[in-house]
CSV table of C-alpha atoms in Angstrom, one decimal:
chain,number,residue,atom,x,y,z
A,1,LEU,CA,0.1,-0.2,0.1
A,2,SER,CA,2.9,2.6,0.7
A,3,SER,CA,4.0,2.1,-2.9
A,4,CYS,CA,0.9,3.9,-3.7
A,5,THR,CA,1.5,6.9,-1.5
A,6,SER,CA,4.0,9.8,-2.1
A,7,ALA,CA,6.5,10.7,0.6
A,8,ALA,CA,5.0,14.2,0.9
A,9,GLU,CA,1.7,12.8,1.8
A,10,LYS,CA,3.3,10.3,4.3
A,11,GLU,CA,5.2,13.2,5.9
A,12,MET,CA,2.5,15.8,5.9
A,13,GLY,CA,-0.7,14.3,5.2
A,14,GLY,CA,-3.2,15.6,2.7
A,15,ALA,CA,-4.1,12.3,1.0
A,16,GLU,CA,-7.6,12.9,2.0
A,17,GLN,CA,-7.4,16.0,-0.6
A,18,ARG,CA,-6.8,13.5,-3.5
A,19,GLU,CA,-10.0,12.4,-5.4
A,20,LYS,CA,-11.6,9.3,-3.9
A,21,GLN,CA,-11.0,7.3,-6.9
A,22,TYR,CA,-7.2,7.9,-7.0
A,23,ARG,CA,-6.3,7.6,-3.4
A,24,ALA,CA,-4.6,4.5,-2.1
A,25,HIS,CA,-7.1,2.6,0.1
A,26,ARG,CA,-6.3,-0.2,2.4
A,27,GLY,CA,-9.5,-2.2,1.8
A,28,PHE,CA,-8.2,-2.6,-1.9
A,29,GLY,CA,-4.5,-2.8,-1.2
A,30,ASP,CA,-4.4,-6.3,-2.6
A,31,ARG,CA,-5.5,-5.6,-6.0
A,32,ARG,CA,-6.0,-9.4,-6.7
A,33,GLY,CA,-9.5,-9.1,-5.0
A,34,GLY,CA,-12.3,-10.0,-7.5
A,35,VAL,CA,-9.7,-10.3,-10.3
A,36,ILE,CA,-9.9,-13.7,-11.8
A,37,SER,CA,-8.3,-13.1,-15.3
A,38,ALA,CA,-5.2,-11.0,-15.1
A,39,ARG,CA,-1.8,-11.3,-13.5
A,40,THR,CA,-1.4,-8.6,-10.9
A,41,TYR,CA,2.0,-7.1,-10.0
A,42,PHE,CA,3.0,-5.6,-6.8
A,43,TYR,CA,5.9,-3.2,-6.3
A,44,ALA,CA,8.6,-4.5,-4.0
A,45,ASP,CA,11.8,-2.2,-5.4
A,46,GLU,CA,13.5,-1.1,-8.4
A,47,ALA,CA,15.4,-4.2,-8.9
A,48,LYS,CA,12.2,-6.3,-8.9
A,49,CYS,CA,11.0,-4.0,-11.7
A,50,ASP,CA,14.2,-4.6,-13.7
A,51,GLN,CA,13.7,-8.4,-13.3
A,52,HIS,CA,10.2,-7.8,-14.8
A,53,MET,CA,11.8,-5.9,-17.7
A,54,GLU,CA,14.2,-8.8,-18.3
A,55,THR,CA,11.4,-11.2,-18.3
A,56,PHE,CA,9.6,-9.1,-20.8
A,57,LEU,CA,12.7,-8.9,-23.0
A,58,ARG,CA,12.8,-12.6,-23.0
A,59,CYS,CA,9.3,-12.8,-24.1
A,60,ILE,CA,9.8,-10.3,-27.0
A,61,ASP,CA,13.0,-12.2,-28.2
A,62,ALA,CA,10.7,-15.7,-28.0
A,63,SER,CA,7.8,-14.0,-29.8
A,64,GLY,CA,10.3,-12.5,-32.5
A,65,GLY,CA,11.9,-16.0,-32.8
A,66,SER,CA,8.9,-18.1,-33.5
A,67,SER,CA,6.8,-15.8,-35.6
A,68,GLU,CA,7.6,-13.2,-38.3
A,69,ASP,CA,4.5,-11.3,-37.1
A,70,GLY,CA,4.3,-11.6,-33.3
A,71,PHE,CA,2.9,-9.8,-30.4
A,72,SER,CA,4.3,-9.5,-27.0
A,73,ALA,CA,2.2,-8.3,-23.8
A,74,ILE,CA,3.5,-6.1,-21.0
A,75,LYS,CA,1.8,-4.5,-17.8
A,76,LEU,CA,3.0,-1.1,-16.7
A,77,THR,CA,2.3,-1.7,-13.1
A,78,ALA,CA,5.3,-4.4,-13.4
A,79,LEU,CA,7.8,-1.7,-14.5
A,80,GLY,CA,7.6,1.0,-11.8
A,81,ARG,CA,6.0,2.1,-8.5
A,82,PRO,CA,2.1,2.8,-8.9
A,83,GLN,CA,2.1,5.9,-7.1
A,84,PHE,CA,3.0,7.7,-10.3
A,85,LEU,CA,0.3,5.9,-12.2
A,86,LEU,CA,-2.3,7.4,-9.6
A,87,GLN,CA,-0.9,10.6,-9.5
A,88,PHE,CA,-0.8,11.0,-13.3
A,89,SER,CA,-4.3,9.2,-13.7
A,90,GLU,CA,-5.7,12.0,-11.2
A,91,VAL,CA,-3.8,15.0,-13.1
A,92,LEU,CA,-5.1,13.9,-16.6
A,93,VAL,CA,-8.7,13.4,-15.3
A,94,LYS,CA,-8.9,16.8,-13.5
A,95,TRP,CA,-7.3,18.2,-16.6
A,96,ARG,CA,-10.0,16.9,-18.9
A,97,ARG,CA,-12.7,17.6,-16.6
A,98,PHE,CA,-11.7,21.1,-16.3
A,99,PHE,CA,-12.0,21.3,-20.1
A,100,HIS,CA,-15.4,19.6,-20.0
A,101,GLN,CA,-16.6,22.5,-17.4
A,102,MET,CA,-15.3,25.3,-19.5
A,103,ALA,CA,-17.0,23.9,-22.3
A,104,ALA,CA,-20.5,23.7,-20.6
A,105,GLU,CA,-19.7,27.3,-19.5
A,106,GLN,CA,-19.7,28.1,-23.3
A,107,GLY,CA,-23.0,26.5,-24.0
A,108,GLN,CA,-21.3,23.1,-25.4
A,109,ALA,CA,-22.5,20.6,-22.9
A,110,GLY,CA,-23.7,17.1,-24.4
A,111,ARG,CA,-21.7,17.5,-27.3
A,112,ALA,CA,-19.5,14.6,-28.5
A,113,VAL,CA,-16.0,15.2,-26.9
A,114,LEU,CA,-14.2,16.0,-30.3
A,115,GLU,CA,-16.9,18.6,-31.3
A,116,MET,CA,-16.3,20.6,-28.4
A,117,LYS,CA,-14.3,23.9,-29.4
A,118,LEU,CA,-13.6,26.4,-26.8
A,119,GLU,CA,-13.2,30.0,-28.1
A,120,ALA,CA,-9.8,30.8,-27.0
A,121,GLU,CA,-10.4,34.4,-26.1
A,122,LYS,CA,-13.1,33.3,-23.8
A,123,LEU,CA,-10.9,30.4,-22.4
A,124,GLN,CA,-8.0,33.1,-21.7
A,125,GLU,CA,-10.6,35.5,-19.7
A,126,ALA,CA,-11.8,32.4,-17.8
A,127,LEU,CA,-8.2,31.6,-17.0
A,128,ALA,CA,-7.5,35.1,-15.8
A,129,ASN,CA,-10.7,35.2,-13.7
A,130,LEU,CA,-9.8,32.0,-12.0
A,131,GLY,CA,-6.2,33.2,-11.1
A,132,ILE,CA,-4.4,30.7,-13.1
A,133,ALA,CA,-2.8,32.7,-15.6
A,134,THR,CA,-3.1,36.5,-16.9
A,135,LYS,CA,-4.5,37.1,-20.3
A,136,ALA,CA,-0.9,38.1,-21.3
A,137,GLU,CA,0.7,34.9,-20.2
A,138,SER,CA,-2.0,32.6,-21.7
A,139,GLN,CA,-2.2,34.4,-24.9
A,140,HIS,CA,0.7,32.5,-26.6
A,141,TRP,CA,-0.3,29.1,-25.5
A,142,PHE,CA,-3.4,29.0,-27.7
A,143,THR,CA,-1.7,30.6,-30.9
A,144,GLY,CA,1.2,28.1,-31.7
A,145,GLU,CA,1.1,26.5,-35.0
A,146,ASN,CA,0.5,23.0,-33.5
A,147,LEU,CA,-2.8,24.0,-32.1
A,148,GLY,CA,-5.8,23.2,-33.8
A,149,VAL,CA,-8.3,25.5,-35.9
A,150,SER,CA,-7.3,29.1,-35.1
A,151,GLY,CA,-9.2,30.8,-32.6
A,152,THR,CA,-10.6,27.7,-30.9
A,153,VAL,CA,-9.1,24.9,-28.6
A,154,ASP,CA,-10.2,21.5,-28.9
A,155,LEU,CA,-9.5,18.6,-26.2
A,156,LEU,CA,-6.4,17.6,-28.2
A,157,ASP,CA,-5.1,21.1,-28.2
A,158,TRP,CA,-6.0,21.4,-24.4
A,159,ASN,CA,-3.9,18.0,-23.9
A,160,SER,CA,-0.9,19.3,-25.6
A,161,LEU,CA,-0.4,22.1,-23.3
A,162,ILE,CA,0.1,19.6,-20.4
A,163,ASP,CA,3.1,18.2,-22.6
A,164,SER,CA,5.1,21.5,-22.2
A,165,ARG,CA,7.3,21.6,-19.0
A,166,THR,CA,7.4,25.4,-19.1
A,167,LYS,CA,3.7,25.7,-18.9
A,168,LEU,CA,3.0,22.9,-16.4
A,169,SER,CA,3.6,24.7,-13.1
A,170,LYS,CA,0.9,27.3,-13.9
A,171,LEU,CA,-1.5,24.8,-15.5
A,172,LEU,CA,-1.4,22.2,-12.9
A,173,LEU,CA,-3.3,24.3,-10.7
A,174,VAL,CA,-7.2,23.7,-11.2
A,175,PRO,CA,-10.0,25.3,-9.4
A,176,ASN,CA,-12.1,23.1,-7.2
A,177,LEU,CA,-15.7,24.1,-7.8
A,178,GLN,CA,-16.8,23.0,-4.4
A,179,THR,CA,-14.5,25.1,-2.4
A,180,GLY,CA,-13.6,27.9,-5.0
A,181,GLN,CA,-9.9,27.6,-4.1
A,182,LEU,CA,-6.9,26.7,-6.5
A,183,GLU,CA,-5.4,23.5,-6.0
A,184,PRO,CA,-2.3,22.0,-7.2
A,185,LEU,CA,-2.6,18.6,-9.4
A,186,LEU,CA,0.8,17.0,-8.3
A,187,SER,CA,2.4,16.9,-5.0
A,188,HIS,CA,6.1,17.5,-5.0
A,189,PHE,CA,8.3,14.3,-5.8
A,190,THR,CA,11.4,13.8,-3.7
A,191,GLU,CA,14.7,13.3,-5.6
A,192,GLU,CA,14.3,9.5,-5.3
A,193,GLU,CA,10.7,9.6,-6.4
A,194,ASP,CA,11.6,11.7,-9.5
A,195,LEU,CA,14.3,9.0,-10.2
A,196,GLN,CA,11.8,6.1,-9.8
A,197,MET,CA,9.6,7.9,-12.3
A,198,LYS,CA,12.4,8.5,-14.8
A,199,ARG,CA,13.2,4.7,-14.6
A,200,MET,CA,9.6,3.6,-15.4
A,201,LEU,CA,9.8,5.5,-18.5
A,202,GLN,CA,13.4,4.2,-19.4
A,203,ARG,CA,12.2,0.7,-19.1
A,204,MET,CA,9.4,1.2,-21.3
A,205,ASP,CA,11.8,2.7,-23.7
A,206,VAL,CA,14.0,-0.3,-23.7
A,207,LEU,CA,11.2,-2.8,-24.4
A,208,ALA,CA,9.9,-0.6,-27.0
A,209,LYS,CA,13.3,-0.5,-28.8
A,210,ARG,CA,13.8,-4.2,-28.4
A,211,ALA,CA,10.4,-4.9,-30.0
A,212,LEU,CA,11.3,-2.7,-32.9
A,213,GLU,CA,14.6,-4.5,-33.3
A,214,LYS,CA,13.0,-7.9,-33.3
A,215,GLY,CA,9.9,-7.1,-35.2
A,216,VAL,CA,7.4,-7.7,-32.6
A,217,ARG,CA,4.4,-5.6,-31.8
A,218,LEU,CA,4.1,-4.6,-28.1
A,219,MET,CA,0.6,-4.7,-26.5
A,220,VAL,CA,0.4,-2.8,-23.4
A,221,ASP,CA,-2.3,-4.2,-21.3
A,222,ALA,CA,-5.1,-2.3,-19.6
A,223,GLU,CA,-5.4,-2.2,-15.8
A,224,GLN,CA,-7.5,-0.7,-13.2
A,225,SER,CA,-9.4,2.5,-14.0
A,226,TYR,CA,-7.3,4.5,-11.3
A,227,PHE,CA,-4.2,3.4,-13.2
A,228,GLN,CA,-5.8,3.6,-16.6
A,229,PRO,CA,-5.7,7.3,-17.6
A,230,ALA,CA,-1.8,7.4,-17.0
A,231,ILE,CA,-1.2,3.9,-18.7
A,232,SER,CA,-3.0,5.1,-21.9
A,233,ARG,CA,-1.3,8.4,-21.8
A,234,LEU,CA,2.2,6.9,-21.4
A,235,THR,CA,1.4,4.2,-24.1
A,236,LEU,CA,0.2,7.0,-26.6
A,237,GLU,CA,3.6,8.9,-26.0
A,238,MET,CA,5.2,5.5,-27.3
A,239,GLN,CA,3.1,5.4,-30.2
A,240,ARG,CA,3.9,9.0,-31.2
A,241,ARG,CA,7.8,7.8,-31.2
A,242,PHE,CA,7.7,4.1,-32.5
A,243,ASN,CA,4.5,4.1,-34.7
A,244,ARG,CA,5.6,6.4,-37.5
A,245,ASP,CA,6.3,3.6,-40.2
A,246,ARG,CA,4.0,0.9,-38.8
A,247,ALA,CA,2.1,0.0,-35.7
A,248,ILE,CA,4.7,-1.3,-33.2
A,249,ILE,CA,3.0,-0.2,-29.9
A,250,PHE,CA,-0.5,-1.1,-29.3
A,251,ASN,CA,-2.8,0.6,-26.5
A,252,THR,CA,-5.6,-1.5,-25.0
A,253,TYR,CA,-9.2,-0.1,-24.5
A,254,GLN,CA,-11.6,-1.8,-21.9
A,255,CYS,CA,-15.0,-1.5,-23.6
A,256,TYR,CA,-16.7,-2.1,-20.3
A,257,LEU,CA,-15.8,1.5,-19.3
A,258,LYS,CA,-18.4,4.2,-19.9
A,259,GLU,CA,-15.8,6.4,-21.4
A,260,ALA,CA,-14.2,3.9,-23.8
A,261,TYR,CA,-15.5,5.4,-27.1
A,262,ASP,CA,-14.8,9.0,-26.0
A,263,ASN,CA,-11.1,7.5,-25.5
A,264,VAL,CA,-10.8,5.7,-28.7
A,265,THR,CA,-12.2,8.6,-30.8
A,266,VAL,CA,-9.8,11.2,-29.2
A,267,ASP,CA,-6.6,8.9,-29.6
A,268,VAL,CA,-7.6,8.0,-33.4
A,269,GLU,CA,-8.0,11.8,-33.9
A,270,LEU,CA,-4.6,12.6,-32.6
A,271,SER,CA,-3.0,9.7,-34.8
A,272,ARG,CA,-4.8,11.3,-37.8
A,273,ARG,CA,-3.3,14.8,-37.0
A,274,GLU,CA,0.2,13.5,-36.3
A,275,GLY,CA,0.4,11.1,-39.1
A,276,TRP,CA,1.4,8.0,-36.9
A,277,HIS,CA,-0.3,4.4,-37.3
A,278,PHE,CA,-2.9,3.7,-34.6
A,279,GLY,CA,-2.6,0.3,-33.0
A,280,THR,CA,-5.0,-1.3,-30.5
A,281,LYS,CA,-6.4,-4.0,-28.8
A,282,LEU,CA,-10.1,-4.1,-27.7
A,283,VAL,CA,-11.2,-6.1,-24.8
A,284,ARG,CA,-14.5,-6.0,-22.6
A,285,GLY,CA,-12.4,-6.0,-19.4
A,286,ALA,CA,-11.1,-7.9,-16.6
A,287,TYR,CA,-11.6,-6.0,-13.4
A,288,MET,CA,-15.4,-5.5,-13.3
A,289,GLU,CA,-16.1,-7.0,-10.1
A,290,GLN,CA,-13.4,-5.2,-8.1
A,291,GLU,CA,-14.1,-1.9,-9.8
A,292,ARG,CA,-17.8,-2.0,-8.8
A,293,GLU,CA,-17.2,-3.0,-5.3
A,294,ARG,CA,-14.4,-0.1,-5.0
A,295,ALA,CA,-16.6,2.6,-6.3
A,296,ALA,CA,-19.5,1.3,-4.0
A,297,GLN,CA,-17.5,1.1,-1.0
A,298,ILE,CA,-15.5,4.4,-1.4
A,299,GLY,CA,-18.2,6.5,-2.8
A,300,TYR,CA,-17.4,7.5,-6.5
A,301,GLU,CA,-19.4,7.1,-9.7
A,302,ASP,CA,-19.1,3.4,-11.0
A,303,PRO,CA,-16.8,3.5,-14.1
A,304,ILE,CA,-18.4,0.5,-15.6
A,305,ASN,CA,-21.1,0.1,-18.1
A,306,PRO,CA,-24.4,-1.0,-16.2
A,307,THR,CA,-25.1,-4.1,-18.1
A,308,TYR,CA,-23.3,-6.7,-20.4
A,309,GLU,CA,-25.4,-5.6,-23.3
A,310,LYS,CA,-24.1,-2.0,-22.9
A,311,THR,CA,-20.8,-3.3,-22.9
A,312,ASN,CA,-21.4,-5.3,-26.0
A,313,GLU,CA,-22.8,-2.2,-27.8
A,314,MET,CA,-19.6,-0.2,-26.5
A,315,TYR,CA,-17.3,-3.1,-28.2
A,316,HIS,CA,-19.0,-3.0,-31.5
A,317,ARG,CA,-19.3,0.9,-31.6
A,318,CYS,CA,-15.5,1.2,-30.9
A,319,LEU,CA,-14.7,-1.8,-33.2
A,320,ASP,CA,-16.9,-0.2,-36.1
A,321,TYR,CA,-15.2,3.2,-35.6
A,322,ILE,CA,-11.6,1.8,-35.9
A,323,LEU,CA,-12.7,-0.4,-38.9
A,324,GLU,CA,-13.9,2.8,-40.7
A,325,GLU,CA,-10.6,4.5,-40.1
A,326,ILE,CA,-9.0,1.6,-41.6
A,327,LYS,CA,-11.1,1.7,-44.5
A,328,HIS,CA,-10.4,5.6,-44.9
A,329,SER,CA,-6.8,5.6,-44.2
A,330,ARG,CA,-5.1,2.1,-43.9
A,331,LYS,CA,-3.2,3.5,-40.8
A,332,ALA,CA,-5.3,1.9,-38.0
A,333,ASN,CA,-4.6,-1.7,-36.7
A,334,VAL,CA,-6.8,-3.6,-34.3
A,335,MET,CA,-6.6,-6.8,-32.3
A,336,VAL,CA,-10.0,-8.4,-31.8
A,337,ALA,CA,-9.4,-10.0,-28.2
A,338,SER,CA,-12.6,-11.7,-27.9
A,339,HIS,CA,-14.3,-15.3,-27.3
A,340,ASN,CA,-17.5,-14.0,-28.3
A,341,GLU,CA,-18.9,-15.5,-31.5
A,342,ASP,CA,-21.3,-12.8,-32.4
A,343,THR,CA,-18.3,-10.1,-32.1
A,344,VAL,CA,-16.3,-12.2,-34.5
A,345,LYS,CA,-19.1,-12.5,-37.0
A,346,PHE,CA,-19.8,-8.8,-36.7
A,347,THR,CA,-16.2,-8.1,-37.6
A,348,LEU,CA,-16.0,-10.3,-40.5
A,349,CYS,CA,-19.2,-9.0,-41.8
A,350,ARG,CA,-18.0,-5.2,-41.6
A,351,MET,CA,-14.6,-6.1,-43.1
A,352,MET,CA,-16.4,-7.4,-46.2
A,353,GLU,CA,-18.7,-4.4,-46.3
A,354,LEU,CA,-15.8,-2.1,-45.9
A,355,GLY,CA,-13.4,-3.9,-48.3
A,356,ILE,CA,-10.8,-4.8,-45.9
A,357,HIS,CA,-9.1,-8.1,-46.9
A,358,PRO,CA,-7.4,-10.1,-44.3
A,359,SER,CA,-4.2,-10.3,-46.2
A,360,GLU,CA,-3.7,-6.6,-45.5
A,361,LYS,CA,-3.1,-7.5,-41.8
A,362,LYS,CA,-4.9,-4.7,-40.4
A,363,VAL,CA,-7.3,-6.7,-38.4
A,364,TYR,CA,-6.2,-9.4,-35.9
A,365,PHE,CA,-8.2,-11.7,-33.9
A,366,GLY,CA,-6.9,-13.1,-30.5
A,367,GLN,CA,-8.2,-15.9,-28.2
A,368,LEU,CA,-6.7,-17.6,-25.1
A,369,LEU,CA,-4.5,-20.7,-25.6
A,370,GLY,CA,-6.8,-23.8,-24.9
A,371,MET,CA,-10.1,-21.9,-25.2
A,372,CYS,CA,-12.4,-21.4,-28.2
A,373,ASP,CA,-10.3,-23.1,-30.9
A,374,GLN,CA,-13.7,-23.6,-32.7
A,375,ILE,CA,-13.3,-19.9,-33.4
A,376,THR,CA,-9.4,-19.8,-33.8
A,377,PHE,CA,-8.7,-22.3,-36.2
A,378,PRO,CA,-11.4,-22.0,-38.8
A,379,LEU,CA,-10.3,-18.0,-38.9
A,380,GLY,CA,-6.7,-19.2,-39.4
A,381,GLN,CA,-7.8,-21.4,-42.1
A,382,ALA,CA,-9.7,-18.7,-44.0
A,383,GLY,CA,-6.6,-16.6,-43.9
A,384,PHE,CA,-7.1,-14.3,-41.2
A,385,PRO,CA,-4.4,-13.3,-38.8
A,386,VAL,CA,-5.2,-15.0,-35.6
A,387,TYR,CA,-3.3,-15.3,-32.4
A,388,LYS,CA,-3.2,-17.6,-29.4
A,389,TYR,CA,-2.4,-15.5,-26.2
A,390,VAL,CA,0.1,-17.6,-24.1
A,391,PRO,CA,0.6,-17.1,-20.4
A,392,TYR,CA,4.1,-18.1,-19.5
A,393,GLY,CA,5.8,-18.4,-16.2
A,394,PRO,CA,6.4,-21.0,-13.3
A,395,VAL,CA,3.8,-23.7,-13.2
A,396,ASN,CA,2.5,-22.7,-9.9
A,397,GLU,CA,1.6,-19.4,-11.4
A,398,VAL,CA,0.4,-20.3,-14.7
A,399,LEU,CA,-2.2,-23.1,-13.8
A,400,PRO,CA,-4.0,-20.8,-11.3
A,401,TYR,CA,-4.4,-18.3,-14.0
A,402,LEU,CA,-5.8,-20.7,-16.5
A,403,SER,CA,-8.2,-22.2,-14.0
A,404,ARG,CA,-9.4,-18.7,-13.2
A,405,ARG,CA,-9.9,-18.0,-16.8
A,406,ALA,CA,-12.3,-21.0,-17.4
A,407,GLN,CA,-14.0,-19.9,-14.2
A,408,GLU,CA,-14.3,-16.3,-15.5
A,409,ASN,CA,-15.9,-17.3,-18.8
A,410,ARG,CA,-19.3,-18.5,-17.6
A,411,GLY,CA,-20.2,-19.7,-21.0
A,412,PHE,CA,-16.9,-22.0,-20.9
A,413,MET,CA,-18.6,-25.1,-20.4
A,414,GLN,CA,-21.2,-24.5,-22.9
A,415,ARG,CA,-18.5,-23.7,-25.5
A,416,ALA,CA,-16.5,-26.7,-24.5
A,417,ASN,CA,-19.7,-28.9,-25.0
A,418,GLN,CA,-20.1,-27.2,-28.4
A,419,GLU,CA,-16.4,-27.9,-29.1
A,420,ARG,CA,-16.8,-31.6,-28.2
A,421,ASP,CA,-19.8,-31.9,-30.3
A,422,LEU,CA,-17.9,-30.3,-33.4
A,423,LEU,CA,-15.0,-32.7,-32.9
A,424,TRP,CA,-17.3,-35.7,-32.5
A,425,ARG,CA,-19.0,-34.9,-35.7
A,426,GLU,CA,-15.9,-34.6,-37.7
A,427,VAL,CA,-14.8,-38.1,-36.4
A,428,LYS,CA,-18.0,-39.3,-37.5
A,429,ARG,CA,-17.7,-37.8,-41.0
A,430,ARG,CA,-14.2,-39.0,-41.4
A,431,LEU,CA,-15.2,-42.7,-40.3
A,432,LEU,CA,-18.1,-42.5,-42.9
A,433,ALA,CA,-15.6,-41.4,-45.6
A,434,GLY,CA,-12.9,-43.8,-44.7
A,435,SER,CA,-10.4,-41.1,-44.1
A,436,LEU,CA,-10.0,-41.1,-40.4
A,437,PHE,CA,-6.4,-40.4,-40.4
A,438,GLY,CA,-6.3,-38.5,-43.7
A,439,PRO,CA,-5.0,-35.0,-44.3
A,440,ASN,CA,-8.6,-33.7,-45.3
């Protein structure tokens, strides 16, 4: 638990000023609770993070050695102190919320996130009134050639301001609407914390360079919602650097999150503007029970879609948006990581309608090793790029993971029966055709 708390908070207190969702809570210190389908890493020290990085490097090497077009998956909580992911996530969420509040004040509430465009002049007046920056100070922030349409500021322009170190100290003061006070978004880092954060970024860099060298795509796994904004943002920075010619770095979007579609559309738009290749893995999500329980107990809005049907709708909506992007630019790539037959059929139909051929290798399919082979093998035989997700590690760690995955998939036994029936039908067909051991 202490690895999720900064030194400043330990010495001077103040953790209660953090947003509830982004505070470390004793009741949820063990992040394995209710999580039956994902490996959980805990921070021990920097040496342990280096060990994890070496394991990931070996995985990249193995993937590169066994396939010309392989993937390796990594988790950022394995590579550094989770405190930074919590704090940076809170910064990003408050930053975006501030933008939405400004948009609402300019009469744009309810619009799609990319359609919200703040009038720069009104925004400068608001910043001056709030005491964040004088009009003279903020004027040049919104006139640079890198900002969008002249005279307006959209969310991507807004996000780009946080990238600049010179503007950070001013712009990381955000008004608390309840108290009317300006509050700093980040507490001060000690020298050691600053080094730890830099090491985390360096480990990501080492992994990305090895993946590029070996011709392996790197999938950054999604994690809990209180880490995810930072994980997505750091992954996005890697994409901007490494995805210039092809998609090497893949971000993961959890479609059980209410904000999934907004996140996908904003990131796709950034890739369009900057000209790099968008790479994503779409999943439904692995932390639902824990997320719901944590939100209810601590008292913040549940980030998860209310029903499984809503999650399905979100998955297909995000997928359709990316498939449309592939059709128009051929610079997007998607891994459909799903055991759901309806989702696979939906993808195949849309690919046909949009003229996306499997040989282009823009759409990949992924299932877990040992599960849903009745989906995997026909896709592979039909020429689609299809992958098996292989957990690796000591047997005592991998076997519980596999058994939990079977437990998680409530329709697993039903699918196992379906697979058994298909196999039995094929055996009978071969017996009748006299070709039980034949190649066909």
